[in-house]
Short mmCIF file of C-alpha atoms and ligand atoms in Angstrom, two decimals:
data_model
loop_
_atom_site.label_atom_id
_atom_site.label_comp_id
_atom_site.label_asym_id
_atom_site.label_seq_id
_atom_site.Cartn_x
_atom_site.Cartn_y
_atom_site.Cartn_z
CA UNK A 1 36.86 -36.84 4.98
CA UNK A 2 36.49 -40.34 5.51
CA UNK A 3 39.52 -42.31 3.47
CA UNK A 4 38.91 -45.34 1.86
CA UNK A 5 40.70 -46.88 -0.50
CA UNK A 6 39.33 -46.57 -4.46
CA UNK A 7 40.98 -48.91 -6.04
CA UNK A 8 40.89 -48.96 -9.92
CA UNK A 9 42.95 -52.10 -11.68
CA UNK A 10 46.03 -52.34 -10.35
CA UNK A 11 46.38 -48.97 -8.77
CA UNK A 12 45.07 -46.80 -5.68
CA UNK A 13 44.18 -43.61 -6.30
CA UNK A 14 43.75 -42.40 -3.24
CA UNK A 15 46.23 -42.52 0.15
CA UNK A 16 45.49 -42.84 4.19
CA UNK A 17 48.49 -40.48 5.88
CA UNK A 18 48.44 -42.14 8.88
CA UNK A 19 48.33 -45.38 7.83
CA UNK A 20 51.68 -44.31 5.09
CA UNK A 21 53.34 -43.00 8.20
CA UNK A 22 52.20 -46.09 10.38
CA UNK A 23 53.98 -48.17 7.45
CA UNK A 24 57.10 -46.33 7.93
CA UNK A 25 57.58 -46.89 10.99
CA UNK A 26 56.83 -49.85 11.12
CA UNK A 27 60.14 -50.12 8.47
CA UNK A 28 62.20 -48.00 10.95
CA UNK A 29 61.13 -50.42 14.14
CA UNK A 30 62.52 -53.51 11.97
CA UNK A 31 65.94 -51.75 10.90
CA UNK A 32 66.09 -50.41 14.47
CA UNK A 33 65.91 -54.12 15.91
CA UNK A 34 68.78 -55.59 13.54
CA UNK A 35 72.04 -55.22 14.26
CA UNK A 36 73.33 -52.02 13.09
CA UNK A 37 75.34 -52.33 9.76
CA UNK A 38 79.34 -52.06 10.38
CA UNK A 39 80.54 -48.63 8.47
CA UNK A 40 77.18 -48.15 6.90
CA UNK A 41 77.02 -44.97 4.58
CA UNK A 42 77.16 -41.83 6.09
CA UNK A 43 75.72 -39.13 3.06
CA UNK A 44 73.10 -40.96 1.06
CA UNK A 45 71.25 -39.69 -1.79
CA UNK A 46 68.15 -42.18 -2.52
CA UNK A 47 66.93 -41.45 -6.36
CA UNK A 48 63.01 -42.80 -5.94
CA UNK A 49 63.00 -42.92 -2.48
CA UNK A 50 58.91 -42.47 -1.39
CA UNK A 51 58.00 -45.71 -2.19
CA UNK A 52 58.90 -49.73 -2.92
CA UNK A 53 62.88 -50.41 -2.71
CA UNK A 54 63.91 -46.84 -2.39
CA UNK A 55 61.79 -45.95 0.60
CA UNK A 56 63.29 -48.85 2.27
CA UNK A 57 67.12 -47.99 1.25
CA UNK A 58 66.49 -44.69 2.97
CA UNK A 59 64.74 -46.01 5.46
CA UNK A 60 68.41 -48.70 6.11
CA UNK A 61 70.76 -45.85 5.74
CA UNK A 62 69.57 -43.57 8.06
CA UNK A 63 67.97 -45.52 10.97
CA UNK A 64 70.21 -48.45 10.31
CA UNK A 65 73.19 -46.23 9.80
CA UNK A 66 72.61 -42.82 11.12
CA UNK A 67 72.83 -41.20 7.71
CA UNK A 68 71.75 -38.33 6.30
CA UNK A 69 69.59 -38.72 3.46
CA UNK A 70 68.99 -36.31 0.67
CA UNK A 71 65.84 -37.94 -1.40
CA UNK A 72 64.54 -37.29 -4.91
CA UNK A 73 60.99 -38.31 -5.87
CA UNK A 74 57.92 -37.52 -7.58
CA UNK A 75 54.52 -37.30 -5.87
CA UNK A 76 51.66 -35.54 -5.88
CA UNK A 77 50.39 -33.23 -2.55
CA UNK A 78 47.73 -33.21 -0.84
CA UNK A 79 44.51 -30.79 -1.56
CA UNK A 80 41.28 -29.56 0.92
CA UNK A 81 39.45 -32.52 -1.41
CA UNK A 82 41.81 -34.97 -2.58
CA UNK A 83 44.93 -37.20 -0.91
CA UNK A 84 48.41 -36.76 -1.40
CA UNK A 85 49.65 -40.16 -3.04
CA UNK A 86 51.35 -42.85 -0.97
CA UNK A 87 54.94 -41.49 -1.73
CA UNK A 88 54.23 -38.36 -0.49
CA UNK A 89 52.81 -39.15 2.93
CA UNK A 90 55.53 -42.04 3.17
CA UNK A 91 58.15 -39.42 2.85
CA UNK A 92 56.11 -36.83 5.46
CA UNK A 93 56.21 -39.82 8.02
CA UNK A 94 59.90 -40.53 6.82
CA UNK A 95 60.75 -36.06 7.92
CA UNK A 96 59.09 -36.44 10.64
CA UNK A 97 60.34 -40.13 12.36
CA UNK A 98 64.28 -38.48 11.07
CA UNK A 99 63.53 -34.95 12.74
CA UNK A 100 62.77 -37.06 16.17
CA UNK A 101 65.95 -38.75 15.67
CA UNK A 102 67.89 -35.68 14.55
CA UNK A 103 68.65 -37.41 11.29
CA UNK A 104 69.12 -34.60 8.64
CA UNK A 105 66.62 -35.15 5.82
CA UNK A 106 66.02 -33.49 2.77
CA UNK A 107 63.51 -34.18 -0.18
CA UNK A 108 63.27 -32.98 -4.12
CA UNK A 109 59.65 -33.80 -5.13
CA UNK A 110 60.67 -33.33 -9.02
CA UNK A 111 61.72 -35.32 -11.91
CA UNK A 112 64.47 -36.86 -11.29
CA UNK A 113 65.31 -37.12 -15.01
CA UNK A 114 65.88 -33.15 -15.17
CA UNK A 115 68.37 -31.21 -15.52
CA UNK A 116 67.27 -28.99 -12.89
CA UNK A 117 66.51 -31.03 -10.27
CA UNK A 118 70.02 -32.34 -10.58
CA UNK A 119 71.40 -28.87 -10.12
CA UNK A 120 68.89 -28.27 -7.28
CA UNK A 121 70.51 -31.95 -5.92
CA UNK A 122 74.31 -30.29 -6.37
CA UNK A 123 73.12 -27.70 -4.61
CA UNK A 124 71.49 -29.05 -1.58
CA UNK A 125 74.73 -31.46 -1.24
CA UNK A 126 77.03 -28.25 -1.53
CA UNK A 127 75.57 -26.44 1.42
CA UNK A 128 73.76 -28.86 3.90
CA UNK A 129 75.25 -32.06 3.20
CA UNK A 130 79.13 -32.89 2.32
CA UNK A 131 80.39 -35.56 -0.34
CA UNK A 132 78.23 -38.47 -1.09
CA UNK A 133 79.19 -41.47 -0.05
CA UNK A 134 76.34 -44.05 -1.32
CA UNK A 135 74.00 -43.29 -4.33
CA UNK A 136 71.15 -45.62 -4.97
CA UNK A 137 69.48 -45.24 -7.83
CA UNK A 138 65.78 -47.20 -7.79
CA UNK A 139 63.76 -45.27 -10.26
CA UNK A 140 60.82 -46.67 -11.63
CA UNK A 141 59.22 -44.67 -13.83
CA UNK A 142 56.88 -45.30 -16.94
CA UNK A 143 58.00 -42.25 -18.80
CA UNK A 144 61.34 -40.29 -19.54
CA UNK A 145 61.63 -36.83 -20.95
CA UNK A 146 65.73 -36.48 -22.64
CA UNK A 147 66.80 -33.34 -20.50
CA UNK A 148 68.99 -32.22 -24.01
CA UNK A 149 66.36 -32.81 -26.56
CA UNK A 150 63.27 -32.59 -24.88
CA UNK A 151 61.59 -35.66 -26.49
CA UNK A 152 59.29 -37.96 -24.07
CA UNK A 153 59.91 -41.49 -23.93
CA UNK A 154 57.25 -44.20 -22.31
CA UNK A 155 58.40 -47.82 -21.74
CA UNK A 156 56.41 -50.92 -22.43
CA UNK A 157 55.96 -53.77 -20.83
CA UNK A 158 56.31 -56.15 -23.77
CA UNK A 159 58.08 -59.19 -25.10
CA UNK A 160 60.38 -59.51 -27.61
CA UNK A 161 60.48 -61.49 -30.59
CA UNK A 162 56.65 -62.87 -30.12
CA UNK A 163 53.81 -62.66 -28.33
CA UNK A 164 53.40 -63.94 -25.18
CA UNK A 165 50.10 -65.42 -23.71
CA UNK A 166 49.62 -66.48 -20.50
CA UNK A 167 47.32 -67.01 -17.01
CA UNK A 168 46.61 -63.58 -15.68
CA UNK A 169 44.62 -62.57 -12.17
CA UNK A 170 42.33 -60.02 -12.65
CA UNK A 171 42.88 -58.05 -9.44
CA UNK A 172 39.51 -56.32 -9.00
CA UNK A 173 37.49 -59.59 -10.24
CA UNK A 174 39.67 -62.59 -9.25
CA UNK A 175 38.98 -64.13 -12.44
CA UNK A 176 41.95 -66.06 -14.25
CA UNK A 177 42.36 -65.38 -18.03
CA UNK A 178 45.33 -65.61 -20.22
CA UNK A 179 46.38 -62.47 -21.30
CA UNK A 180 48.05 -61.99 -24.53
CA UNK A 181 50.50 -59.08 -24.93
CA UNK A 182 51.86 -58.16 -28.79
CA UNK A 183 55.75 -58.36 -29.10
CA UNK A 184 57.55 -54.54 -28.69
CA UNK A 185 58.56 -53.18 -31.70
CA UNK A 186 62.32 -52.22 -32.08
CA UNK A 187 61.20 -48.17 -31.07
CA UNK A 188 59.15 -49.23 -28.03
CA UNK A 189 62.45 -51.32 -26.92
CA UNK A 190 64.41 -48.43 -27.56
CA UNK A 191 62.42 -45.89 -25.68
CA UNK A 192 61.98 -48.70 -22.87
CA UNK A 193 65.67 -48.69 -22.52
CA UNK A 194 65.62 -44.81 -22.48
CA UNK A 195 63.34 -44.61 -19.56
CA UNK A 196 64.63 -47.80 -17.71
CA UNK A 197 68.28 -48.29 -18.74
CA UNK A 198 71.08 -47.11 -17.62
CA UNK A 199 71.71 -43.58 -19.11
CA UNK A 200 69.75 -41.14 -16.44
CA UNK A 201 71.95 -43.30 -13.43
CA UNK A 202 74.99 -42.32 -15.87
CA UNK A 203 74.09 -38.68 -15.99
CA UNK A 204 73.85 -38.61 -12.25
CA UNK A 205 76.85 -39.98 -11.21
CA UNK A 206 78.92 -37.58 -13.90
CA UNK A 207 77.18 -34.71 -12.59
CA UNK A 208 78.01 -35.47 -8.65
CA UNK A 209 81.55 -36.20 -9.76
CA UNK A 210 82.49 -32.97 -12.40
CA UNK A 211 81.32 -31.03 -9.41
CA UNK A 212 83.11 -33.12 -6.73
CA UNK A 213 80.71 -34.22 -4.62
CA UNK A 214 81.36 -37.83 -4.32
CA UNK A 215 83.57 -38.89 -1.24
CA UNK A 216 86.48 -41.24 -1.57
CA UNK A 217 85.42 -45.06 -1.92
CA UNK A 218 81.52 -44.39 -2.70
CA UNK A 219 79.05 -46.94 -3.73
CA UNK A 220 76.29 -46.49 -6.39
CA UNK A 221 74.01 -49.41 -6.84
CA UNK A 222 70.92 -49.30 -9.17
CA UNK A 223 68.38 -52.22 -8.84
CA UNK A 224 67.22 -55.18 -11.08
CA UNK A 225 65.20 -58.02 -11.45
CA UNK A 226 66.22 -61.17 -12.87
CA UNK A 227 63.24 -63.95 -11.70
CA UNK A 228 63.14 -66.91 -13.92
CA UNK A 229 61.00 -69.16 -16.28
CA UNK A 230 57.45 -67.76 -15.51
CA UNK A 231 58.26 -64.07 -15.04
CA UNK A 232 61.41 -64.28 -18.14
CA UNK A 233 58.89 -63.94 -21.07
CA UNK A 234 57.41 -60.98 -19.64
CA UNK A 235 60.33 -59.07 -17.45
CA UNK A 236 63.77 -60.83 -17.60
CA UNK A 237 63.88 -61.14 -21.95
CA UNK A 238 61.23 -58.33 -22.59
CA UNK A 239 61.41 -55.15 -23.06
CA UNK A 240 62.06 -53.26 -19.08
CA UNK A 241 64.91 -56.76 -18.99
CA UNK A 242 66.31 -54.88 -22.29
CA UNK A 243 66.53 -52.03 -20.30
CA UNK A 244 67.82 -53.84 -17.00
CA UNK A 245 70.73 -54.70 -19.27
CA UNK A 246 71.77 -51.51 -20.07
CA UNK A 247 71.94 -51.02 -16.39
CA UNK A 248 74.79 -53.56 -16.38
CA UNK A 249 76.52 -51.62 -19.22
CA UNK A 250 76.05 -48.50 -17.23
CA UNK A 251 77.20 -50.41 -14.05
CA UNK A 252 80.47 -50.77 -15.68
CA UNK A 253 81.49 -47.57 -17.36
CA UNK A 254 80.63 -45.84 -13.97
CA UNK A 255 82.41 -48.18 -11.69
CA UNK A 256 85.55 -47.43 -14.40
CA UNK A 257 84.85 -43.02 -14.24
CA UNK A 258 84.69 -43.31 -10.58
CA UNK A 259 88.13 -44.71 -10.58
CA UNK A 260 89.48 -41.23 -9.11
CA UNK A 261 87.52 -41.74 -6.04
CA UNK A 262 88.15 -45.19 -5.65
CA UNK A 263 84.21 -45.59 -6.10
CA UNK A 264 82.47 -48.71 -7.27
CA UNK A 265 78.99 -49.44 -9.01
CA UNK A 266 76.91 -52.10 -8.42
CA UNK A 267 73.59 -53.83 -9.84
CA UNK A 268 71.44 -55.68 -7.20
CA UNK A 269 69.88 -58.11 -7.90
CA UNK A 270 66.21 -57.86 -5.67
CA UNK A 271 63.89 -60.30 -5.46
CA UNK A 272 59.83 -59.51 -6.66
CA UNK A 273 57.83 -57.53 -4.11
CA UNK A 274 54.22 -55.48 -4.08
CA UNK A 275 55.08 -52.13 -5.45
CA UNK A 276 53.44 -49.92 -7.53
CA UNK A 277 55.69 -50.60 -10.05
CA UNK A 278 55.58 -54.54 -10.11
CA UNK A 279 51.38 -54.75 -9.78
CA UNK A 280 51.40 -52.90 -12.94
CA UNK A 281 52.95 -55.72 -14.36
CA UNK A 282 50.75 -58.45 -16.59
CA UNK A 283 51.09 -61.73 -14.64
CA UNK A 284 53.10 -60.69 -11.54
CA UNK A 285 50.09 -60.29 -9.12
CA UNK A 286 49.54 -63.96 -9.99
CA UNK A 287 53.35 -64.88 -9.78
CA UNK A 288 53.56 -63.52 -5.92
CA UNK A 289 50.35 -64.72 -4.87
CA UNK A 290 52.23 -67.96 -5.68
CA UNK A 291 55.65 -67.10 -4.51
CA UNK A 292 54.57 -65.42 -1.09
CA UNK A 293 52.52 -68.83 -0.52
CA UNK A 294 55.47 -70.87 -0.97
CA UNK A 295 57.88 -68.78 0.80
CA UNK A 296 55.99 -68.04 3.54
CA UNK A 297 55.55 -71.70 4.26
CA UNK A 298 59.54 -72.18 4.03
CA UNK A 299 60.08 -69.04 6.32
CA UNK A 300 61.61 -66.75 3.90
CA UNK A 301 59.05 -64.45 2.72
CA UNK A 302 60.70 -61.09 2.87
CA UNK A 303 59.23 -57.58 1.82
CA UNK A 304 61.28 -54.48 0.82
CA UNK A 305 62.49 -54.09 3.88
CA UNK A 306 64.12 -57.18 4.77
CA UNK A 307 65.41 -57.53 1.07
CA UNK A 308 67.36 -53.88 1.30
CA UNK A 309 68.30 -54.98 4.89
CA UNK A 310 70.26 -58.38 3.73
CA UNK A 311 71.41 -55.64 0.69
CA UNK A 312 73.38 -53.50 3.20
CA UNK A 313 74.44 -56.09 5.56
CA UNK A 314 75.07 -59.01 3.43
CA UNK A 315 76.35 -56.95 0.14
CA UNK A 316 77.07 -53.48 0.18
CA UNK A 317 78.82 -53.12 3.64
CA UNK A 318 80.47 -56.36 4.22
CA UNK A 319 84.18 -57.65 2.87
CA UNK A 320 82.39 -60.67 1.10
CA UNK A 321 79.58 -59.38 -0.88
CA UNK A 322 77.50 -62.21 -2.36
CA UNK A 323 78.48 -61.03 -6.54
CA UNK A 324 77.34 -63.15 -9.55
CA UNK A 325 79.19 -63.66 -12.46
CA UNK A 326 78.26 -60.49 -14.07
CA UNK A 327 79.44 -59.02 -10.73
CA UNK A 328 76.09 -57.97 -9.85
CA UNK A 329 75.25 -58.01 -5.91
CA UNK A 330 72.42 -60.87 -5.32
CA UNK A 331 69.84 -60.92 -2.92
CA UNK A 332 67.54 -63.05 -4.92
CA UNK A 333 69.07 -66.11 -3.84
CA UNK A 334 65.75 -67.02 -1.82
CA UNK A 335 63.60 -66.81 -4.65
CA UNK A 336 65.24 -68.05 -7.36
CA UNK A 337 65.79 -71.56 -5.25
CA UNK A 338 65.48 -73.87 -7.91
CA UNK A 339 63.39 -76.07 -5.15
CA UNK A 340 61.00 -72.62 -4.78
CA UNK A 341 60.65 -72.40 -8.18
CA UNK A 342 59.44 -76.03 -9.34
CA UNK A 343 56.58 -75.52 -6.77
CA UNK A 344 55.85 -72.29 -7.90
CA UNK A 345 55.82 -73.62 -11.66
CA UNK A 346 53.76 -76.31 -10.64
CA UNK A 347 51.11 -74.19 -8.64
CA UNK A 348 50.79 -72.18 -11.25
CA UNK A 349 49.54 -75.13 -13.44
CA UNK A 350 46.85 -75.93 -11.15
CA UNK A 351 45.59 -72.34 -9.89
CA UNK A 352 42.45 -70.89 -11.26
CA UNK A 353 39.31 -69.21 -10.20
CA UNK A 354 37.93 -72.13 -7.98
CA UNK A 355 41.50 -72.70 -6.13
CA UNK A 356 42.79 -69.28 -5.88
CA UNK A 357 42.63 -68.39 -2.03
CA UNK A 358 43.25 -71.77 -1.63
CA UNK A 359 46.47 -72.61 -3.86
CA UNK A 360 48.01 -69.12 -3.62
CA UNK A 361 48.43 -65.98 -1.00
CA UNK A 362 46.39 -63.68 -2.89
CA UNK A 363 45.01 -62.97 0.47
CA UNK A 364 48.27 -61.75 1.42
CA UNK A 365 49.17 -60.18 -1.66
CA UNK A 366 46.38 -58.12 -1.66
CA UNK A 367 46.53 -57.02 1.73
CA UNK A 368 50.28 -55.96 0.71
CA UNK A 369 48.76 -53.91 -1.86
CA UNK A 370 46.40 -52.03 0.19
CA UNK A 371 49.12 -51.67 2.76
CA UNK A 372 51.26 -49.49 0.15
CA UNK A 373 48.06 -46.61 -0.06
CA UNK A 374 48.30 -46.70 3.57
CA UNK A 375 45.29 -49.02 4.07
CA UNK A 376 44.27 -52.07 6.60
CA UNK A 377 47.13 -51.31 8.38
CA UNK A 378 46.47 -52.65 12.19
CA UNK A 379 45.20 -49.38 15.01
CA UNK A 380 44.42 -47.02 12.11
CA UNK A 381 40.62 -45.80 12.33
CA UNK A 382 39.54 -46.25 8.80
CA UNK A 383 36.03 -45.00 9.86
CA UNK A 384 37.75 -41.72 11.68
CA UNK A 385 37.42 -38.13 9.76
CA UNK A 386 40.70 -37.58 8.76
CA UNK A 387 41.93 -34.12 6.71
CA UNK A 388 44.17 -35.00 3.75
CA UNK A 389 46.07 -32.14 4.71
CA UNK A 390 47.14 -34.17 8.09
CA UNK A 391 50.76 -34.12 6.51
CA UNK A 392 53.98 -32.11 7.25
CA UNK A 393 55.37 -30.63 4.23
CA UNK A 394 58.64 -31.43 3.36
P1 NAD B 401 58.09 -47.88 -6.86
O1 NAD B 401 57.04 -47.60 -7.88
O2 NAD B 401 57.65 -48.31 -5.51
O3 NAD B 401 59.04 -46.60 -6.66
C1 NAD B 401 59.41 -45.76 -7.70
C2 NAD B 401 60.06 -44.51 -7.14
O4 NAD B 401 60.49 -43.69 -8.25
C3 NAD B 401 59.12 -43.62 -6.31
O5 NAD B 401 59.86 -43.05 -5.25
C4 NAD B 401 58.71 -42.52 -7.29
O6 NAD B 401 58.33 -41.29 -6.68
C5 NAD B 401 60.01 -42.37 -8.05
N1 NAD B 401 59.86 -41.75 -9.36
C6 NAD B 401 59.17 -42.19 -10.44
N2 NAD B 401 59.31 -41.32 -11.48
C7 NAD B 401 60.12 -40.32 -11.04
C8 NAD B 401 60.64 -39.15 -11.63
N3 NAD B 401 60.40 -38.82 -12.89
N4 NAD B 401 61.41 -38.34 -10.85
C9 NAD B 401 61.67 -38.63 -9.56
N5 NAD B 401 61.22 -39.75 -8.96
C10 NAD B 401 60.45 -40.58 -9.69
O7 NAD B 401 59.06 -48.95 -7.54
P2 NAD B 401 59.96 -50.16 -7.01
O8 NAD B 401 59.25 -51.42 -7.34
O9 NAD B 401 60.44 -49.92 -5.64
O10 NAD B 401 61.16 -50.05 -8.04
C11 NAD B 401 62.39 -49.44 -7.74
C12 NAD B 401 63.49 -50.15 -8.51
O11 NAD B 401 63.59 -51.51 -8.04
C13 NAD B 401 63.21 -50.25 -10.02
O12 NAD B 401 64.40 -50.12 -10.72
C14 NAD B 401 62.67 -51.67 -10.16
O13 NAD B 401 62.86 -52.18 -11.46
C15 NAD B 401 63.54 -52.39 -9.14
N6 NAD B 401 63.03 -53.70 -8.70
C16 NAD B 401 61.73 -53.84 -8.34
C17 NAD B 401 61.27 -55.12 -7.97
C18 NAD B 401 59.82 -55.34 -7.56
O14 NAD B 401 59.40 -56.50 -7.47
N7 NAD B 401 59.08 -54.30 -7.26
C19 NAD B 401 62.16 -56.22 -7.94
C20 NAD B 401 63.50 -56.01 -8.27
C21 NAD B 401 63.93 -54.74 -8.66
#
């Protein structure tokens, strides 16, 4: 078939597997031409690793660091008709680039937030792998089923206390509206916090230590996002930032049971990227259209790659992580420059339909987009008959 993307709101529903693979590389070439992290992990296990943040901490520990990775994610295969989504020919082009470096590599396609696929994790660790020296944990998922009592939990994207209104980019049409989203009510917080918090990354790292598969002195680190004034109504004091606090209660009372093993656990703090997760969120396509404009003009636009990069080197692996107060690892810093922020703010005052290509990257953020389904990515042959099957398993 011929593959072109079908776009429908803010999501793809389709995938090119070359251009997914093409992608990864890409991410491997750039942690191949930095200098190589100094005792890097060596057994990773990468919870949501197909796609966004994960893909690109798997990506660091194995061709940055040599490790092997063990991977956990949920995506959906190919058929004779239909493509396989992003995530799954991302982590076919991810087997494939680690087999050529004789990198082991292992994937779970299942939820994550199971009780079996944690045993089939244990397992896997047990007889191909060794302890575990770095778990990252960088979920994102819209729904959570409790593994002991069965019931399904969906998180909102909502603010708290009052509704919110404000300037959002319709994707598809390019028209500026303000959007008005209805405050959470106390359930919806509490089943956002249930899907997003901090309780699955808990159950993990008890699980991998009852059974003794975490090495002496492992890391865990499970990722947030703080931003500031524009993005707080809506992510940093709404509902999913209820739930990124509970990752900082979580952070805690794992960093304290992994005191046998000398272990610590970490929140990072990552800056806002194009992900599948963040375009589904009201008013962030507008926000980065802003942000990449502005930060590509000061030189320090940076993608997933580059962020989990600076993570490794600057954070993670390094005698002088940069913490915050909360003792959360930051890689933000870039963003969150007050300076980046008060032209942001004031862009955003002035953008609307008649300025947008002009006042803000959407150009570039929407290229970004289409580059996460695998699409205008440079010497693929969009026009070229290509089989959705044109995958290895994994
Ligand atoms: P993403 O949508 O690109 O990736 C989500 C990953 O989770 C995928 O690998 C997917 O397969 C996996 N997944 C979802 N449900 C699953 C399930 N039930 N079982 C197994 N795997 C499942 O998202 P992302 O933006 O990279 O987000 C990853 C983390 O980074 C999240 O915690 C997010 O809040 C955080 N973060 C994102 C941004 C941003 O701007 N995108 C910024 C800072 C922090």
């Amino acid at each position: 078939m011929i593959i072109k993307p079908k776009v429908r709101g803010f999501i793809c529903i389709n995938a090119h597997p070359q251009g997914c693979a093409a992608n990864v590389h890409e991410q491997i070439a750039f942690t191949r031409a930095q200098s190589p992290v100094t005792s890097g992990p060596k057994n990773v296990l990468v919870l949501g690793c197909s796609t966004g943040y994960g893909l690109s901490s798997r990506i660091a520990a194995a061709f940055g660091s040599g490790a092997s990775t063990l991977g956990v994610c949920f995506e959906k295969p190919p058929t004779d008709t239909k493509t396989a989504s992003a995530g799954y020919y991302n982590t076919s082009g991810f087997h494939e680039a680690a087999a050529e470096a004789g990198l082991f590599a292992h994937t779970i396609n299942g939820d994550a937030f199971s009780a079996a696929c944690k045993e089939q994790v244990m397992e896997i660790v047990k007889s191909s792998m060794g302890k575990i020296d770095l778990v990252v944990y960088s979920l994102a998922a819209p729904r959570r089923t409790d593994p002991v009592t069965g019931e399904v939990y969906s998180s909102v994207l909502k603010p708290i206390g009052s509704a919110y209104t404000a300037k959002n980019l319709n994707t598809d049409t390019h028209k500026i509206s303000p959007i008005s989203v209805e405050p959470a009510s106390p359930e919806e917080i509490a089943a956002t916090v249930k899907v997003m918090g901090g309780e699955d990354w808990e159950l993990w790292m008890a699980a991998l230590q009852q059974q003794g598969l975490l090495a002496e002195g492992c890391k865990t680190v499970a990722y947030t996002y703080l931003g500031d004034k524009l993005t707080w109504p809506i992510y940093g004091r709404a509902t999913i930032g209820k739930a990124k606090e509970d990752l900082d209660r979580a952070a805690d009372a794992i960093g304290r049971s992994l005191g046998a093993v000398k272990g610590e656990a970490r929140v990072a703090v990552l800056k806002a990227v194009v992900t599948q997760a963040s375009s589904a969120i009201p008013v962030m396509p507008l926000y980065l259209s802003i942000l990449f404009k502005v930060m590509k003009e000061d030189g320090t636009h940076e993608g997933c790659m580059e962020q989990i990069q600076r993570l490794f080197s600057e954070c993670l692996y390094t005698a002088t992580p940069r913490l915050d107060a909360a003792g959360r690892l930051r890689v933000d810093e870039k963003e969150l420059n007050p300076a980046v922020q008060q032209r942001v703010e004031a862009l955003w005052e002035q953008v609307d339909e008649s300025n947008l290509f002009e006042l803000t990257d959407f150009a570039g953020y929407n290229a970004e987009f289409l580059k996460l389904f695998g699409f205008g990515v440079t010497g693929i042959d969009y026009d070229a008959e290509t089989s959705p099957l044109a995958a290895t398993n994994f």
